[in-house]
Coordinates of C-alpha atoms in Angstrom, one line a residue:
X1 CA 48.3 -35.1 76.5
X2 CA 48.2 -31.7 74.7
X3 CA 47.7 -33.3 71.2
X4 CA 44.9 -35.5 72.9
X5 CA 43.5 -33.3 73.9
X6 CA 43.3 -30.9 71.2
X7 CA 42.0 -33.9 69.0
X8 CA 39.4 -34.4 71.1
X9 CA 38.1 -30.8 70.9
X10 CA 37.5 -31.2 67.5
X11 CA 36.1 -34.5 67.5
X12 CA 33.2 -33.5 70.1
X13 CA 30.4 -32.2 68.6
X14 CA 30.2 -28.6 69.3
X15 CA 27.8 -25.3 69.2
X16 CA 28.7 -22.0 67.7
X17 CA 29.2 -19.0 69.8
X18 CA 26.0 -17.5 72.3
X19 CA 26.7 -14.6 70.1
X20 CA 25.1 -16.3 66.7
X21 CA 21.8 -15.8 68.7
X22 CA 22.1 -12.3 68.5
X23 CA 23.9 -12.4 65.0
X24 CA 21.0 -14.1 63.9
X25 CA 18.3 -12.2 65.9
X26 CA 20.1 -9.1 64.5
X27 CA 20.5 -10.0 60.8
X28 CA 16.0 -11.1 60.9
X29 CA 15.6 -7.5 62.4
X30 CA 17.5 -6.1 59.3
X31 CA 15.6 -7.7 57.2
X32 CA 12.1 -7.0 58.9
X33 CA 12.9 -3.3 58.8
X34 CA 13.7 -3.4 54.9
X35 CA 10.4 -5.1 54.3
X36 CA 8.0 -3.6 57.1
X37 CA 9.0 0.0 56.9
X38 CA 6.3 0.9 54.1
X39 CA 4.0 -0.6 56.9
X40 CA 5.0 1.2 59.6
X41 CA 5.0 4.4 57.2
X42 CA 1.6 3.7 56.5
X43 CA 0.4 3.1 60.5
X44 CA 2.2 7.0 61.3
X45 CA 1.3 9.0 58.5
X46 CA -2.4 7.5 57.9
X47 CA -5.1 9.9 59.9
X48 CA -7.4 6.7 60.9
X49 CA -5.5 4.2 62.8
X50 CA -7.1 0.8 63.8
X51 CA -6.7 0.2 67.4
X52 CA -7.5 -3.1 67.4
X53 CA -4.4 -5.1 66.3
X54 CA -1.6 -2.4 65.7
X55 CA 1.2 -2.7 63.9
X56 CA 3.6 -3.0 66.7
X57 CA 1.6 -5.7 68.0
X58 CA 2.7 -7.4 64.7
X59 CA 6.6 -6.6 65.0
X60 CA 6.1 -7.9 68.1
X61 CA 5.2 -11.3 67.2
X62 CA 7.6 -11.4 64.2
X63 CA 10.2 -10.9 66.9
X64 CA 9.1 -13.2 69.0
X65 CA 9.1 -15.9 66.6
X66 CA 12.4 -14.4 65.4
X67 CA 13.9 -14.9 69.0
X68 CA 12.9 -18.1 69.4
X69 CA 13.9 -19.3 65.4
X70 CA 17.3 -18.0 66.0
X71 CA 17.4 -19.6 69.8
X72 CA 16.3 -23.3 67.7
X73 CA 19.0 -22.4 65.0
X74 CA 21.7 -22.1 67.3
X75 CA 21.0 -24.9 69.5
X76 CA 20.8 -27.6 67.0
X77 CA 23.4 -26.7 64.7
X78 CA 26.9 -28.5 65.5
X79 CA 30.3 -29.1 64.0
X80 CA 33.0 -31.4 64.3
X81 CA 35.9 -33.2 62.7
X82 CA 36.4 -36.3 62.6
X83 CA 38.1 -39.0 60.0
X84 CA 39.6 -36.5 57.6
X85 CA 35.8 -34.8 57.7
X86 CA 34.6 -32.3 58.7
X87 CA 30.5 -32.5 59.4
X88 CA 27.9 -29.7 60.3
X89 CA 24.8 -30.7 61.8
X90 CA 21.6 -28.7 61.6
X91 CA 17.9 -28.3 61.7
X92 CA 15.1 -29.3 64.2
X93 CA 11.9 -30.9 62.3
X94 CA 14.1 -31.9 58.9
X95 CA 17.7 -32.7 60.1
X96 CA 20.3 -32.2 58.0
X97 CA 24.0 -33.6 57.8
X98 CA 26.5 -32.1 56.1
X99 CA 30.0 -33.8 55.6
X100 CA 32.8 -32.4 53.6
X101 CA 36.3 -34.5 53.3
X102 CA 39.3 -32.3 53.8
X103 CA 40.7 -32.9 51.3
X104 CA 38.7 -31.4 49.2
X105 CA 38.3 -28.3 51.2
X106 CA 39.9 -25.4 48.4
X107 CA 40.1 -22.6 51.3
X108 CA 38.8 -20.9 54.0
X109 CA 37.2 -17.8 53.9
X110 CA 36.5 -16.1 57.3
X111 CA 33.9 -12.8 57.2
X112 CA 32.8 -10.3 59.8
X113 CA 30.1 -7.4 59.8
X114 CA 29.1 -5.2 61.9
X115 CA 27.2 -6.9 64.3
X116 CA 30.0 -9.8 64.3
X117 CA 32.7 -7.6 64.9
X118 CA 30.4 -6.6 68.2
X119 CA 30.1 -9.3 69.4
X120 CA 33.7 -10.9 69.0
X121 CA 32.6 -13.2 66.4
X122 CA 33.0 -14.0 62.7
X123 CA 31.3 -16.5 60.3
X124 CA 33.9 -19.2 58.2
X125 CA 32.9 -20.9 55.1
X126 CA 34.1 -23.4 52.7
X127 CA 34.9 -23.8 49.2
X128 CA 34.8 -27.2 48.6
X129 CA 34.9 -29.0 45.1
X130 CA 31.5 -29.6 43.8
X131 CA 29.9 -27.5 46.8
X132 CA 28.2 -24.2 44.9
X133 CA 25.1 -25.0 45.5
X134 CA 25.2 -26.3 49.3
X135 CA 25.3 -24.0 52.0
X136 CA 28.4 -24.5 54.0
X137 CA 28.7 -21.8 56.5
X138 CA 29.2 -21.4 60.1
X139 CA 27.4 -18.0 61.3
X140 CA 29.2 -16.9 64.8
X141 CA 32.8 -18.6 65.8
X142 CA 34.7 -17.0 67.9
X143 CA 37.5 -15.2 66.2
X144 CA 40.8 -17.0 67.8
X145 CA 38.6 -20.5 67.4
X146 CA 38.0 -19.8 64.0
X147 CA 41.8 -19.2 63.3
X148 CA 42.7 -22.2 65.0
X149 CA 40.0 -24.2 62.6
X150 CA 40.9 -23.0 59.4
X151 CA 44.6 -23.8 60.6
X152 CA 43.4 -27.3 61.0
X153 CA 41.5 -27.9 57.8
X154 CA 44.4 -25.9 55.4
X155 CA 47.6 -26.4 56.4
X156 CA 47.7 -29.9 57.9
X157 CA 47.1 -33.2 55.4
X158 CA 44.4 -35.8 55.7
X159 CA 46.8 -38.3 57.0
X160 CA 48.3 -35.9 59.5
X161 CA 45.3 -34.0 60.9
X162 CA 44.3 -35.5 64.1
X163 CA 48.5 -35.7 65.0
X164 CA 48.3 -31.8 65.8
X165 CA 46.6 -28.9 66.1
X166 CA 48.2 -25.4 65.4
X167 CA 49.5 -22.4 63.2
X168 CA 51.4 -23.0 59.9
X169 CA 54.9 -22.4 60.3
X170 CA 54.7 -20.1 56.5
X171 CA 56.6 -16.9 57.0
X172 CA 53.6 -14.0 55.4
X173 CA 55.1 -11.1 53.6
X174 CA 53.0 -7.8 52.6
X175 CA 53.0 -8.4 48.6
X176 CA 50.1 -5.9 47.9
X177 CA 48.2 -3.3 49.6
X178 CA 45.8 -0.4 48.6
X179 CA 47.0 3.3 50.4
X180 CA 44.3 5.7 50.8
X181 CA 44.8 7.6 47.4
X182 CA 44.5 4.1 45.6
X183 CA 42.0 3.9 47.5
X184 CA 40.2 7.2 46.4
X185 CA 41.3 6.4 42.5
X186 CA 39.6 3.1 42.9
X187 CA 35.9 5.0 43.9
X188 CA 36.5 7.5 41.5
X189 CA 36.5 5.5 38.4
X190 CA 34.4 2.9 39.8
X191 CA 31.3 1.8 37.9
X192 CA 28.6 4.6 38.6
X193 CA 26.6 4.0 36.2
X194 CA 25.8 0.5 38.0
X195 CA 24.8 2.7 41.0
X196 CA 22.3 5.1 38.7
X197 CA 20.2 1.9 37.9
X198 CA 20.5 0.7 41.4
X199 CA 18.9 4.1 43.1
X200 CA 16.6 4.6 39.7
X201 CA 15.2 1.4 40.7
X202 CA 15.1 2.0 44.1
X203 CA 13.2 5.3 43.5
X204 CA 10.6 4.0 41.4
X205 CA 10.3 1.4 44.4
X206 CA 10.3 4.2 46.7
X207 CA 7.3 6.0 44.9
X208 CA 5.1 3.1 44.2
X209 CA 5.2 2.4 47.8
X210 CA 4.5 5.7 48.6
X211 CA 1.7 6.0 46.5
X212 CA 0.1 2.9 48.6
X213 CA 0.7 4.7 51.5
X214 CA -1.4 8.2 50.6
X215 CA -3.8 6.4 48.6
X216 CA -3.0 5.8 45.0
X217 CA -2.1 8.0 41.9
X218 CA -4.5 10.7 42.6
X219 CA -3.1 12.2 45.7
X220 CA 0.4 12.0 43.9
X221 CA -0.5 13.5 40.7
X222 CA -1.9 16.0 42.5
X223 CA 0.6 17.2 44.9
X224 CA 3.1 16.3 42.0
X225 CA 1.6 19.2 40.4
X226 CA 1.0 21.9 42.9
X227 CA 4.6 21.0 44.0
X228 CA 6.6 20.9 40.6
X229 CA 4.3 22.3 38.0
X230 CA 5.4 19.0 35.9
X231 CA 7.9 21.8 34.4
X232 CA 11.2 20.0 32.4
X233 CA 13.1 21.7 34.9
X234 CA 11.6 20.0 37.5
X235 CA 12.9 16.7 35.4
X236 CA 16.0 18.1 34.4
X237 CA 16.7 18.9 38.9
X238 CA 15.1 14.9 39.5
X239 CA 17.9 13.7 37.1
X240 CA 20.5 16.0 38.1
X241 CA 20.0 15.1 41.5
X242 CA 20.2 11.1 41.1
X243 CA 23.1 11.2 39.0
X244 CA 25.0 13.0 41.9
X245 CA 23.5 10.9 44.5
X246 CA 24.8 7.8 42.6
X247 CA 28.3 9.1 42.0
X248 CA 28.2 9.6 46.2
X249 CA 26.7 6.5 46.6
X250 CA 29.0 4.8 43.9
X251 CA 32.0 6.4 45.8
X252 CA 31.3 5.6 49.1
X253 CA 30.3 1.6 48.7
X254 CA 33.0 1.3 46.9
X255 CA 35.7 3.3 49.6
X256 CA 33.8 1.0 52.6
X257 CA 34.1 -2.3 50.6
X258 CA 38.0 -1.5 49.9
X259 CA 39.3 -0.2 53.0
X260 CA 42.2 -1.6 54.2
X261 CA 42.9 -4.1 51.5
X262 CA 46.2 -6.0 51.7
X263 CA 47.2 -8.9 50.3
X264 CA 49.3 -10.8 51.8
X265 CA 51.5 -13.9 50.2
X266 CA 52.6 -17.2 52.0
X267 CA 54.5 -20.0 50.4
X268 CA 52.1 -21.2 47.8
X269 CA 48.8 -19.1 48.8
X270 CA 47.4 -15.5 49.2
X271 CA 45.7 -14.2 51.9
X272 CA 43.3 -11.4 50.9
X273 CA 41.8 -8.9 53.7
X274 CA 39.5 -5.7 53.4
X275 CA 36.0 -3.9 54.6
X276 CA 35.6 -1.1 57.1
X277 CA 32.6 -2.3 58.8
X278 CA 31.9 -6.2 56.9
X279 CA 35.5 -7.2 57.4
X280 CA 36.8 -10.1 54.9
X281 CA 39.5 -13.0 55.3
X282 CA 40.0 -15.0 52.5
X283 CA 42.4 -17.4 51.7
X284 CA 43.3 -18.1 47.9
X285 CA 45.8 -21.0 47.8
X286 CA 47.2 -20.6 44.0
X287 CA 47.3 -24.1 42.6
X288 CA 43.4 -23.8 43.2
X289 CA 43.4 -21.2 40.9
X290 CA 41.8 -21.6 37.4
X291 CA 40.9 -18.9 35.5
X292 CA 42.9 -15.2 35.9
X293 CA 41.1 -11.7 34.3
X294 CA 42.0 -8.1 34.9
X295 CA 40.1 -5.2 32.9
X296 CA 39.7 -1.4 33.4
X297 CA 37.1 0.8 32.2
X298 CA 37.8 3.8 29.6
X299 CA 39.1 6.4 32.9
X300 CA 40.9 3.7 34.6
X301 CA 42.9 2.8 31.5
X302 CA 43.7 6.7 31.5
X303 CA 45.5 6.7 35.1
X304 CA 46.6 2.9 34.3
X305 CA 44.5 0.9 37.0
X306 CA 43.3 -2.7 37.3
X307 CA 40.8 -5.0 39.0
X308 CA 42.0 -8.7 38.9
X309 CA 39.6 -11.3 39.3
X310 CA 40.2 -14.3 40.3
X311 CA 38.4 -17.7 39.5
X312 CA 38.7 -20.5 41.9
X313 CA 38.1 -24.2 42.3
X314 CA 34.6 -24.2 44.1
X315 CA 33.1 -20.7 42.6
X316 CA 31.5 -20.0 39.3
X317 CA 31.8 -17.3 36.8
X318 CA 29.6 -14.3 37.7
X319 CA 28.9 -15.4 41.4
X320 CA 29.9 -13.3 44.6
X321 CA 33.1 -16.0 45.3
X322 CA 34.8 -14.4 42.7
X323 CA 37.3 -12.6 44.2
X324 CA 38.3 -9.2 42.7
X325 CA 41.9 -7.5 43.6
X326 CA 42.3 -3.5 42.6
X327 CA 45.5 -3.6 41.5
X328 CA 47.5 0.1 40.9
X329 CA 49.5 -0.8 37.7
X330 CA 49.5 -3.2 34.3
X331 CA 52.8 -4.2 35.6
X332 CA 51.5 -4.5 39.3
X333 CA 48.8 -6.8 37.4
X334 CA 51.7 -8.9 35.6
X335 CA 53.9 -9.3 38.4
X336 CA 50.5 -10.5 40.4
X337 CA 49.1 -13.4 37.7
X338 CA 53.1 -14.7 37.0
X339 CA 52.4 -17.2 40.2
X340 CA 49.8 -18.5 37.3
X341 CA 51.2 -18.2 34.5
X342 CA 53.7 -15.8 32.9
X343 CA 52.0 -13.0 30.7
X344 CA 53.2 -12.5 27.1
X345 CA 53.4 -9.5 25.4
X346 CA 50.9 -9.6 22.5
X347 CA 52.8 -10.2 19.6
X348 CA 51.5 -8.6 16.1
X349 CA 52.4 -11.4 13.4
X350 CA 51.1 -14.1 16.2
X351 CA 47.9 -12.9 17.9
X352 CA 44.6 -13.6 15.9
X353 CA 41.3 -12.0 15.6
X354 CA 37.8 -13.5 15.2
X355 CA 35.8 -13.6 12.2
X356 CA 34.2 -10.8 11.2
X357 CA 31.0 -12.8 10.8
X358 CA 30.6 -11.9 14.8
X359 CA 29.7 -8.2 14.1
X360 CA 27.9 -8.9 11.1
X361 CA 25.2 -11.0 12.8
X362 CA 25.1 -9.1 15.8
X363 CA 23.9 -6.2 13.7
X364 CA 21.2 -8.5 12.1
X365 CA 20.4 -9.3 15.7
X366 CA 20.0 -6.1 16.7
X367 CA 17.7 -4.5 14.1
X368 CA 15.4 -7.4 14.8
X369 CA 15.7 -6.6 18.3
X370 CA 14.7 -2.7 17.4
X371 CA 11.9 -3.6 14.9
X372 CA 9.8 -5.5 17.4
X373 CA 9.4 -2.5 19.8
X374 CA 9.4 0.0 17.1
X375 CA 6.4 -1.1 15.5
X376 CA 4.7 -1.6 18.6
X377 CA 5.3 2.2 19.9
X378 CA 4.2 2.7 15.9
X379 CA 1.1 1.8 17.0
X380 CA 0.9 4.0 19.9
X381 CA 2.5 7.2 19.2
X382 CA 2.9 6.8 15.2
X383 CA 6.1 7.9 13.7
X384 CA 7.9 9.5 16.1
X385 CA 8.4 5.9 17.5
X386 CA 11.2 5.5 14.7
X387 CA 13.3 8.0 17.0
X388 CA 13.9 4.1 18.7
X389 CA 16.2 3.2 15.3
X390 CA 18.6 5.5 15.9
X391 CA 20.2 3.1 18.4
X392 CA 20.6 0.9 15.4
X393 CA 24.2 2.7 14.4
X394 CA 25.5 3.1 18.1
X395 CA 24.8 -0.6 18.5
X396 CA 26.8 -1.6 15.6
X397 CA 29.5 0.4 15.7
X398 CA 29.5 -1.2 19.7
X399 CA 29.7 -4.4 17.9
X400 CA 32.2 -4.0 14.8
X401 CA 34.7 -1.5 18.0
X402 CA 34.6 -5.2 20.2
X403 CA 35.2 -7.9 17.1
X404 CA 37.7 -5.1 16.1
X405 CA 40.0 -5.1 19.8
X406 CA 39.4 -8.9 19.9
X407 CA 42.7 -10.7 20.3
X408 CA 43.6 -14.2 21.6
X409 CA 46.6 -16.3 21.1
X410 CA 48.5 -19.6 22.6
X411 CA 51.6 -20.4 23.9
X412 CA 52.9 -23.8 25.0
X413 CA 50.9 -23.6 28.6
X414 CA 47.7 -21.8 28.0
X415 CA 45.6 -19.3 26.1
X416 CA 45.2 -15.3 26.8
X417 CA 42.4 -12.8 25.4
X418 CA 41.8 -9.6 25.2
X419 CA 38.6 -7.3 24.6
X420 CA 36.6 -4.7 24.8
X421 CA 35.1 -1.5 23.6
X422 CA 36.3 1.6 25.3
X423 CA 38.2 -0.4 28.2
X424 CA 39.9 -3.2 28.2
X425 CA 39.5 -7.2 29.6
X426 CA 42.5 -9.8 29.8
X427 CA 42.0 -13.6 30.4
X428 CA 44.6 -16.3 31.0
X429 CA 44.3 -19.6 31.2
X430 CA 46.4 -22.6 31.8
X431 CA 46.0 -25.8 29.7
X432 CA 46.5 -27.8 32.9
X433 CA 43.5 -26.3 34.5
X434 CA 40.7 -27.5 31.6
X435 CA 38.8 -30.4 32.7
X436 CA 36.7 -30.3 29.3
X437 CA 36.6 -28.3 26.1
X438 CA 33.3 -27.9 23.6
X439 CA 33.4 -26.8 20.2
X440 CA 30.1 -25.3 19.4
X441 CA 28.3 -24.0 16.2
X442 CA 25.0 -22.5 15.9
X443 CA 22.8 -22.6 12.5
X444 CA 25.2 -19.3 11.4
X445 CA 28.4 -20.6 12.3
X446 CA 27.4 -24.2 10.2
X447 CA 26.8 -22.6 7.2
X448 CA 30.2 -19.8 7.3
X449 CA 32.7 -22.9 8.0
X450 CA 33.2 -21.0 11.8
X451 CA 32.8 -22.0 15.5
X452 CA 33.4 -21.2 19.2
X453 CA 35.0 -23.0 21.6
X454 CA 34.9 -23.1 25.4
X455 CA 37.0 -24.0 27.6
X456 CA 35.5 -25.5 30.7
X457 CA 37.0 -25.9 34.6
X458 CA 36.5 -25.9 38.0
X459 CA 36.2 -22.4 38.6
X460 CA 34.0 -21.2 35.3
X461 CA 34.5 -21.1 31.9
X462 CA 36.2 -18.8 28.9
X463 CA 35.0 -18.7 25.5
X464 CA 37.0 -18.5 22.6
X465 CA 34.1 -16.9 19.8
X466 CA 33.6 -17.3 15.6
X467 CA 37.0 -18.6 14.6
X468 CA 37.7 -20.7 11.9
X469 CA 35.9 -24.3 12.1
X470 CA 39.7 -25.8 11.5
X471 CA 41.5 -23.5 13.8
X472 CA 38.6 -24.8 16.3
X473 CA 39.3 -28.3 15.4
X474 CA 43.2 -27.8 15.8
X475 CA 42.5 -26.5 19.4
X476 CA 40.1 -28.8 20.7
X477 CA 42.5 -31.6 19.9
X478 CA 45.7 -29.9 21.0
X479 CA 43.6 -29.1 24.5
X480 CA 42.2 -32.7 24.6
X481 CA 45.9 -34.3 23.9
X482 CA 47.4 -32.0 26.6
X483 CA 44.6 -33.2 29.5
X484 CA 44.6 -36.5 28.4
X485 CA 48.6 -37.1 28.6
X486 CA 48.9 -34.3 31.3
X487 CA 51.2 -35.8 34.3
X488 CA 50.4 -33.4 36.7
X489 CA 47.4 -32.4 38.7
X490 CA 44.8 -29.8 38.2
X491 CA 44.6 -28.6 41.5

């Protein structure tokens, strides 16, 4: 009777927690206030107010309709499984049905932010194969529910789903976790320079808005003046001052988004946790894996420390999926990708290098690149404009430093690379996991005997650059043999 009547639970179509109203309600607030609050700036700080419609009489009907959108959203969105599929139902006017098969579910990935953790609740979503660009996400379920589900869709087969309903039987041992001075290393040597454009931005943003608010340039310029006395130390303090905000702010996204992480490894997947306040689940199971990397910037190679990503079925190269792991050590890193596939030790007589053709025409590149906004600052400020050409040298020596760090080579399962300028960037990847491989050649390339090849899979794809147009040859049909002949599946 138990079984029964677990299997009907899931079969009955069902609604997501009462809390995804107010996780949705919550979440449009948010949003309003990041949009609106040049608005409301304007409404307090302008002397003549107009009474007749006031702004809160606005926010008041954007809630409103907020209220009753997120009411709508919850009531007609419904989930069930049923025949090895599971289906999410939404939408009022334009219905839409969403049905995924099981089996090609990859993992389960439960989330929870603030206003989840509030209310009890966290959001799951699916990585499903051939799914990147459909939104398969469930906002508010309750935590022990949502443990029970992804149970259900991951560690039971199609055949066997309906029998039973209930934890896998896996014993989980701690493989990985980040202590609080990993922790602080990480945020220290993160990118922070990421962060500087992020708050310039954001500042510029900041004073364009503001300018609307007081009335155009004029008022700016001339408090701007009485204020600063447009003196270069004025500049000098401006620039001090966001560089040390961005190392803060660099610091302390990066210490929130970390916190806690622990990885944890069962037979045959990992579960990855972290996040102080947006708390992350995810689930990795390894034979979904297709493409491993792990690099470190110029300070992180210093006090040897890593971030792996990982590329899995379902998630595309340079998308949010991608998971990333800080790892403490180069051997941490290797013991961590041998599930994948073993790391060899670069070997001198057998590792190759690209043609040197790459950094000659990225140099040709790049001085067209210059000349174009070079002669059109010519025309504005005259010569000193030709200060812009002394970029010229920095990016080719950039260039000639990457083709000149540029390794790959093969062994009898897959491919690994390595790059870089002042860090360093490692690839791997398994023969078994290419679903298609392209040998390219530009106009260049065609006339210097050379090409590139990519390697194409479920997860993204790696590109091999400027080698030899019969070493390219060679590969393509060594790759294409070994997925044509393969016995085994890949994933």
């Amino acid at each position: 009777m138990k079984d029964n009547d677990a299997n009907d639970l899931w079969r009955k179509p069902q609604r997501q927690s009462p809390a995804a109203i107010g996780v949705l309600i919550t979440s449009t607030a948010v949003n309003l206030l990041k949009g609106f609050w040049p608005v409301l700036a304007l409404y307090f700080f302008r002397q003549e107010k107009d009474d007749s419609l006031t702004i809160f009489s606005v926010l008041i009907g954007f809630a409103l309709l907020s209220i009753l959108g997120a009411v709508i959203g919850y009531w007609f969105k419904k989930f069930y499984v049923i025949h090895d599929t599971l289906v999410i139902q939404s939408g009022w006017l334009k219905k839409k049905t969403l049905s995924i098969p099981i089996h090609t579910i990859q993992a389960v990935h439960l989330e929870q932010n603030l206003w989840q953790q509030i209310f009890g609740v966290t959001s799951v979503s699916f990585d499903s194969v051939g799914s990147d660009d459909i939104e398969a996400k469930l906002d508010a379920i309750p935590v022990a529910k949502a443990g029970e589900m992804k149970s259900l869709l991951m560690d039971r087969k199609p055949q066997e789903l309906m029998k039973e309903v209930g934890v896998g039987t896996s014993v989980a041992s701690p493989t990985y976790r980040l202590a609080l001075v990993d922790l602080l290393k990480l945020s220290l040597t993160a990118n922070h320079l990421e962060a500087f454009f992020i708050l310039t931005a954001l500042l510029f943003n900041l004073l364009d808005e503001v300018k609307q608010i007081f009335g155009g340039d004029d008022y700016i310029d001339t408090y701007g003046r009485n204020l600063l006395g447009q003196t270069v130390f004025a500049l000098i303090t401006l620039l001090v001052g966001v560089i040390i905000i961005s190392v803060l702010f660099s610091i302390f996204r990066t210490m929130i988004k970390y916190y806690g992480f622990r990885l944890v490894e069962t037979e045959g997947s990992w579960t990855i946790s972290y996040g102080l306040f947006d708390k992350t689940k995810r689930l990795v199971p390894i034979n979904k894996i297709q493409i491993i990397q792990w690099k470190a910037n110029w300070l992180r190679r210093k006090i040897d420390y890593w971030t792996v990503q990982i590329q899995a079925i379902g998630h595309k190269e340079n998308k949010k999926q991608n998971i990333h792991i800080p790892v403490i050590s180069f051997q941490d890193v290797i013991y961590l990708v041998d599930v994948y596939q073993p790391f060899e030790e670069w070997d001198t007589e057998r590792a190759l290098m690209i043609s040197s053709d790459y950094w000659k025409r990225s140099a040709r590149r790049s001085l067209i690149i210059l000349l174009i906004p070079t002669a059109l600052m010519y025309v504005w400020l005259g010569w000193p404009a030709l200060v812009i050409l002394v970029l010229y040298p920095l990016m080719v020596w950039n260039d000639f430093k990457w083709y000149s760090n540029f390794r790959w080579q093969t062994n009898g399962v897959g491919i690994q690379l390595m790059s870089g300028v002042f860090g360093r960037k490692f690839s791997l990847l398994s023969w078994k996991k290419i679903q298609q491989v392209q040998l390219s050649q530009n106009f260049y390339q065609r006339n210097r005997a050379l090409a590139s090849v990519v390697f194409i899979t479920a997860g993204g794809k790696l590109t091999l650059p400027y080698i030899p147009l019969s070493t390219a040859n060679l590969l393509v049909d060594q790759v294409l043999y070994d997925v044509e002949s393969r016995k085994y599946p890949w994933m």
